[in-house]
Short mmCIF file of C-alpha atoms in Angstrom, two decimals:
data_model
loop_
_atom_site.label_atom_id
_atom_site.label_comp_id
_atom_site.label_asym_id
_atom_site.label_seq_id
_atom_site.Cartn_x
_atom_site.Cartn_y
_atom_site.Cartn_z
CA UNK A 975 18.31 3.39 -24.08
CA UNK A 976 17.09 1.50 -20.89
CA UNK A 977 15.95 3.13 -17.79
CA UNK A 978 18.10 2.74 -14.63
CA UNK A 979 18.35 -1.36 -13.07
CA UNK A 980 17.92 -2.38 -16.52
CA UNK A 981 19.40 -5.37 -17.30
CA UNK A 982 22.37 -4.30 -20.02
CA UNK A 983 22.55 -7.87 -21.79
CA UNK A 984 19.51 -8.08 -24.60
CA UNK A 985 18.85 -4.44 -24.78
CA UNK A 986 21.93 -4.05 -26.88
CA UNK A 987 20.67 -2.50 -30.59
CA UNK A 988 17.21 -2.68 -29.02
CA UNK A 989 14.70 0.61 -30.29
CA UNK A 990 12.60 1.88 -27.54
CA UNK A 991 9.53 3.94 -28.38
CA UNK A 992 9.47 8.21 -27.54
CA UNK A 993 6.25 9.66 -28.83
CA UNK A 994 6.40 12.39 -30.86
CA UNK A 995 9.77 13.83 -29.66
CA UNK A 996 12.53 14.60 -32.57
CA UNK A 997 9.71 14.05 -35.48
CA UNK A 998 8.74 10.47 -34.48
CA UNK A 999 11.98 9.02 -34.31
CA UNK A 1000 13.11 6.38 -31.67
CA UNK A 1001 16.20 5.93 -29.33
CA UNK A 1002 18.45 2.79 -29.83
CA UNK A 1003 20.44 1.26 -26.90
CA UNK A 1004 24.20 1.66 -28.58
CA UNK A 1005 26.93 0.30 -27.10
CA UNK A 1006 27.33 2.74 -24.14
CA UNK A 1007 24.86 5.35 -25.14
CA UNK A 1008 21.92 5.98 -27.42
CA UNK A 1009 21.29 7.12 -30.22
CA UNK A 1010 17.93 8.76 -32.46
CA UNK A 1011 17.21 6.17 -35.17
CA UNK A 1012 18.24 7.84 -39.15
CA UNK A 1013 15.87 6.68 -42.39
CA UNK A 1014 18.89 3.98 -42.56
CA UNK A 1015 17.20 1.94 -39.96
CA UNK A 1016 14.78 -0.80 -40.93
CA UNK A 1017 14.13 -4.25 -39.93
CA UNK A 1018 15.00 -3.95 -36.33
CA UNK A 1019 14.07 -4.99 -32.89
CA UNK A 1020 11.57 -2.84 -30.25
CA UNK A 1021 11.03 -3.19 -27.05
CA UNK A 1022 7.43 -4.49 -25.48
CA UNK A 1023 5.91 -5.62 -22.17
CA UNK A 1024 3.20 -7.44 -20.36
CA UNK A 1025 2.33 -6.74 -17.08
CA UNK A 1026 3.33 -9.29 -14.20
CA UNK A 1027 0.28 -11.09 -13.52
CA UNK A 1028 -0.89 -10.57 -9.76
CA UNK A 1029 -2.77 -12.72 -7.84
CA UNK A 1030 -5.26 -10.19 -6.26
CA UNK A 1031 -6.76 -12.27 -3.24
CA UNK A 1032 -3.59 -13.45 -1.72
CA UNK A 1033 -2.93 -11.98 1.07
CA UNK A 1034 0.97 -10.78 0.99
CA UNK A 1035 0.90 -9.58 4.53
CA UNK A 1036 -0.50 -9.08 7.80
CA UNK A 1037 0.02 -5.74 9.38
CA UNK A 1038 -1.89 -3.79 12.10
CA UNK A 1039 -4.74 -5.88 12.27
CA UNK A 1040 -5.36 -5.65 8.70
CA UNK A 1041 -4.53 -8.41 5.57
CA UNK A 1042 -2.68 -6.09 2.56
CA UNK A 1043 -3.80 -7.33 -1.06
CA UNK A 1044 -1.44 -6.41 -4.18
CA UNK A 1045 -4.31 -5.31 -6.40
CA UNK A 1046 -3.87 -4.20 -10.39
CA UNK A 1047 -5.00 -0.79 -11.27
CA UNK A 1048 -6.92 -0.17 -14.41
CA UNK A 1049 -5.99 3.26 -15.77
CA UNK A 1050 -4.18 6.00 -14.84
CA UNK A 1051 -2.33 5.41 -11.35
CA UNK A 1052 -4.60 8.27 -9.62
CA UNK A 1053 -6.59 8.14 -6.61
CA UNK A 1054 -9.97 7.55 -7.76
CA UNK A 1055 -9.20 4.68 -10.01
CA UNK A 1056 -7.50 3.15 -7.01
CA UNK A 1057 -10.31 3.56 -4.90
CA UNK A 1058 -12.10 1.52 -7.95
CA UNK A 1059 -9.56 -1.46 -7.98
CA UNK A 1060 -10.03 -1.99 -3.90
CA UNK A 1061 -13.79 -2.08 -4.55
CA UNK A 1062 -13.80 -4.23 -7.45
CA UNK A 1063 -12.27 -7.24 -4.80
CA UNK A 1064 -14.63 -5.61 -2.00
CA UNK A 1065 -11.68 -4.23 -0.15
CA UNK A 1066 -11.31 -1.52 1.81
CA UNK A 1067 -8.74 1.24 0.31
CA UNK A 1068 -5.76 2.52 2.97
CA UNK A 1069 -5.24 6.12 3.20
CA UNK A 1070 -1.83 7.09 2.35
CA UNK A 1071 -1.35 9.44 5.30
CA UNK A 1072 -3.87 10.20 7.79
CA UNK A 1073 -4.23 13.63 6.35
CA UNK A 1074 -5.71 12.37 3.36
CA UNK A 1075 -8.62 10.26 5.39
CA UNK A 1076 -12.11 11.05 3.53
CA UNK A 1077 -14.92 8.51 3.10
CA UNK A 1078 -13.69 6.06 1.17
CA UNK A 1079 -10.09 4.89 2.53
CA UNK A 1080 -8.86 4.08 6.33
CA UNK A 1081 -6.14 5.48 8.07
CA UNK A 1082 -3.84 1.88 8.95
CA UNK A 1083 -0.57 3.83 9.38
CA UNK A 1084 -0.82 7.02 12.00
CA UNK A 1085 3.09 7.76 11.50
CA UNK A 1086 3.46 9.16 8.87
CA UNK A 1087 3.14 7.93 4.45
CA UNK A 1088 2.81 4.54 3.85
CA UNK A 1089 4.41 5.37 0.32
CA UNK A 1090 7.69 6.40 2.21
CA UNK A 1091 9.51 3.41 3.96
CA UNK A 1092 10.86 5.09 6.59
CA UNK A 1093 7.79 6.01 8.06
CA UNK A 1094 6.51 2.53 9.33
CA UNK A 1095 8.02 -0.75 9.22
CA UNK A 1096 6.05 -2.63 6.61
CA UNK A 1097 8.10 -4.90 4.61
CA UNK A 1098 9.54 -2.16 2.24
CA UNK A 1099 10.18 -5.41 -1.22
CA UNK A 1100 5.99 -5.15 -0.72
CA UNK A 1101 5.77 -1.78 -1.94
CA UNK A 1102 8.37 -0.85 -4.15
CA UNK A 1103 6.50 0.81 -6.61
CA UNK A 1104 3.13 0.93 -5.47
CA UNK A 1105 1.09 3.83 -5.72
CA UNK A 1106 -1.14 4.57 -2.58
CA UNK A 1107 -4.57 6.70 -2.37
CA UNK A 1108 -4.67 10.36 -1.24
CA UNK A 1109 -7.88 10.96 -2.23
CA UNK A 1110 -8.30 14.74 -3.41
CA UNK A 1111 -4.52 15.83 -2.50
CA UNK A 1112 -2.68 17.29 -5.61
CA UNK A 1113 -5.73 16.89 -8.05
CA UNK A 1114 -6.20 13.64 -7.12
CA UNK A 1115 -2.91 12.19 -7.95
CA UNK A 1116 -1.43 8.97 -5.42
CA UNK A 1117 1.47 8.94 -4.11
CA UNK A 1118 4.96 6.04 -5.42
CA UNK A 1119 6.88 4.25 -3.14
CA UNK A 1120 9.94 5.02 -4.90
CA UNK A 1121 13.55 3.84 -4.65
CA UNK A 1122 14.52 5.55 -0.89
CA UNK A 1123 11.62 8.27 -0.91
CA UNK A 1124 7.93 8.55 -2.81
CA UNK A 1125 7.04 10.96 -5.35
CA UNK A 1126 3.60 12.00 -6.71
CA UNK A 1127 1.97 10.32 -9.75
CA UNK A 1128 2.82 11.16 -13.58
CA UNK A 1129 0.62 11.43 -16.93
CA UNK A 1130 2.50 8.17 -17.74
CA UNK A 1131 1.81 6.15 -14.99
CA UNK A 1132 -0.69 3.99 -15.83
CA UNK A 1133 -1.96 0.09 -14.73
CA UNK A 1134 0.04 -0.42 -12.18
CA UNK A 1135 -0.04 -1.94 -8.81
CA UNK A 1136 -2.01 -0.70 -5.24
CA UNK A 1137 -2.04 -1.58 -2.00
CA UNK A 1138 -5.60 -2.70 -0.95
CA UNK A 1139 -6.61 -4.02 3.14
CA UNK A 1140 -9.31 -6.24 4.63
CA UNK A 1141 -9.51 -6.09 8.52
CA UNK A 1142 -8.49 -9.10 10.37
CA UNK A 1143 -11.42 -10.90 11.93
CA UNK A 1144 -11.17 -11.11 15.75
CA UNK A 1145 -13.01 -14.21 16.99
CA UNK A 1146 -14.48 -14.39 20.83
CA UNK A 1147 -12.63 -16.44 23.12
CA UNK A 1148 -13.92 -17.86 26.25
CA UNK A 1149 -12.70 -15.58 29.10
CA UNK A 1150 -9.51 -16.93 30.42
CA UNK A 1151 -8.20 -16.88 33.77
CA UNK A 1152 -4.68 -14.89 34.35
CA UNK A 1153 -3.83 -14.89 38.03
CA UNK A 1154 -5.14 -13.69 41.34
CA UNK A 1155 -4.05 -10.44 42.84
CA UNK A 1156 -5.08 -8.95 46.11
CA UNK A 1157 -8.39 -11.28 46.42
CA UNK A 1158 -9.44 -11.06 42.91
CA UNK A 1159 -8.98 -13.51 40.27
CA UNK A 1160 -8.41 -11.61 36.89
CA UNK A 1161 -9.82 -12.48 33.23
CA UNK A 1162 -8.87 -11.47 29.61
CA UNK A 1163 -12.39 -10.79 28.81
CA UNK A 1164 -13.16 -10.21 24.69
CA UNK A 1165 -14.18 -6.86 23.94
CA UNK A 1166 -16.49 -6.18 21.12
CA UNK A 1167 -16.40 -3.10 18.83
CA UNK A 1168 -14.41 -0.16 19.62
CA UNK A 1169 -12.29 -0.46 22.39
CA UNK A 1170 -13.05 2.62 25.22
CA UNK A 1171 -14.57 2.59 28.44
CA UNK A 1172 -17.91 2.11 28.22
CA UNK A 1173 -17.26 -0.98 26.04
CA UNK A 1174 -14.49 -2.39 28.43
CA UNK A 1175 -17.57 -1.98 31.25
CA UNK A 1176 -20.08 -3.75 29.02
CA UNK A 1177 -17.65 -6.75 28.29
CA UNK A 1178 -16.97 -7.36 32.05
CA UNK A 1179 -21.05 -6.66 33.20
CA UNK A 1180 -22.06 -9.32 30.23
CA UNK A 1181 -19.17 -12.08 31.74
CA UNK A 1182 -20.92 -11.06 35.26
CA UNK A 1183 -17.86 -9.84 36.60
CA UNK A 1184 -16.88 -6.73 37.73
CA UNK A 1185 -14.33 -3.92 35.96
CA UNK A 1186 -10.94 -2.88 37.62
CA UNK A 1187 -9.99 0.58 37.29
CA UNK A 1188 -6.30 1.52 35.71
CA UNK A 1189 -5.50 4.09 38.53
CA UNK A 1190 -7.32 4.76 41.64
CA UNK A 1191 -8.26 8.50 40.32
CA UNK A 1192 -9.96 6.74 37.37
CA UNK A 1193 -12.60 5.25 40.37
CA UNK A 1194 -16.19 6.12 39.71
#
């Protein structure tokens, strides 16, 4: 009675545990089926797991500025307990769309889910099967990469793995010379904070140069 990908080999005559359906009784894997275990079946084999153990401060990937963690839930796979796993290693949590943006998680991926693969180009063997935060959307539930698509969390899904980020720090460089254009030499001057305007102007007074303008209409 294994699930789909299973591997067939070893789960032959294996018992695999269903709650309280059909009065407590199990399924056995059975040749090409299943079957519900009878009172005539004693002394046999169940199946049991342990959790892959993940390393939660390696840093599986760098992607739009920001280093992705795979990070162990405790609990039910909903939002709110994976907003508690990304603090627990002091990492920030990434929204799963940007709809979904609310205090505690940052919007990485403007395109779209980053539980659906198509959406972005993040390395999709990353995030098979992780559940990502969407903080009060369907009563708090997160949202499965799953097989081709995503699909909302279940009752049953429970300690399993997230997705957590840590922005990349960007380190000052000295200002570098490019090339000379029209009787101006030109820099690549760092730019701290957000990156606008005002900031762009504030990077070039501090170098004591002066700041070109994209178009001429942009002159002021």
């Amino acid at each position: 009675s294994g699930g789909p990908g299973l591997p067939r080999r070893g789960l032959n005559g294996v018992y695999s545990y269903c709650a309280n359906a059909n009065r407590g009784r199990v399924l056995q894997n059975y040749r090409n089926t299943h079957r519900w275990s009878t009172s005539k079946d004693k002394d046999g084999f169940g199946m049991c797991i342990k959790p892959v153990k993940i390393n939660p401060k390696k840093v599986v990937a760098v992607w739009h500025r920001y280093k992705w963690y795979r990070v162990r839930v405790q609990g039910a796979m909903n939002s709110a307990n994976i907003r508690a796993a990304c603090k627990k290693y002091k990492y920030a949590t990434p929204c799963d769309h940007k709809s979904y943006k609310d205090r505690y998680c940052v919007v990485v991926n403007r395109h779209g889910h980053m539980s659906y693969s198509r959406h972005h180009n993040f390395p999709r063997k990353l995030i098979d099967r992780v559940f990502f935060y969407c903080g009060n959307a369907n009563r708090g539930r997160s949202l499965e990469n799953w097989r081709n698509t995503h699909r909302w969390s279940k009752r049953g899904d429970r300690d399993d793995v997230t997705m957590c980020v840590k922005p990349v720090t960007v380190k000052a460089t000295p200002n570098k010379y490019l090339f000379t254009r029209n009787g101006f030499k030109f820099y690549r001057v760092f730019v701290r904070g957000t990156i606008n305007s005002p900031n762009i102007l504030k990077a070039c007074k501090k170098a004591g140069m002066m700041t070109p303008c994209n178009h001429p209409n942009y002159a002021d």
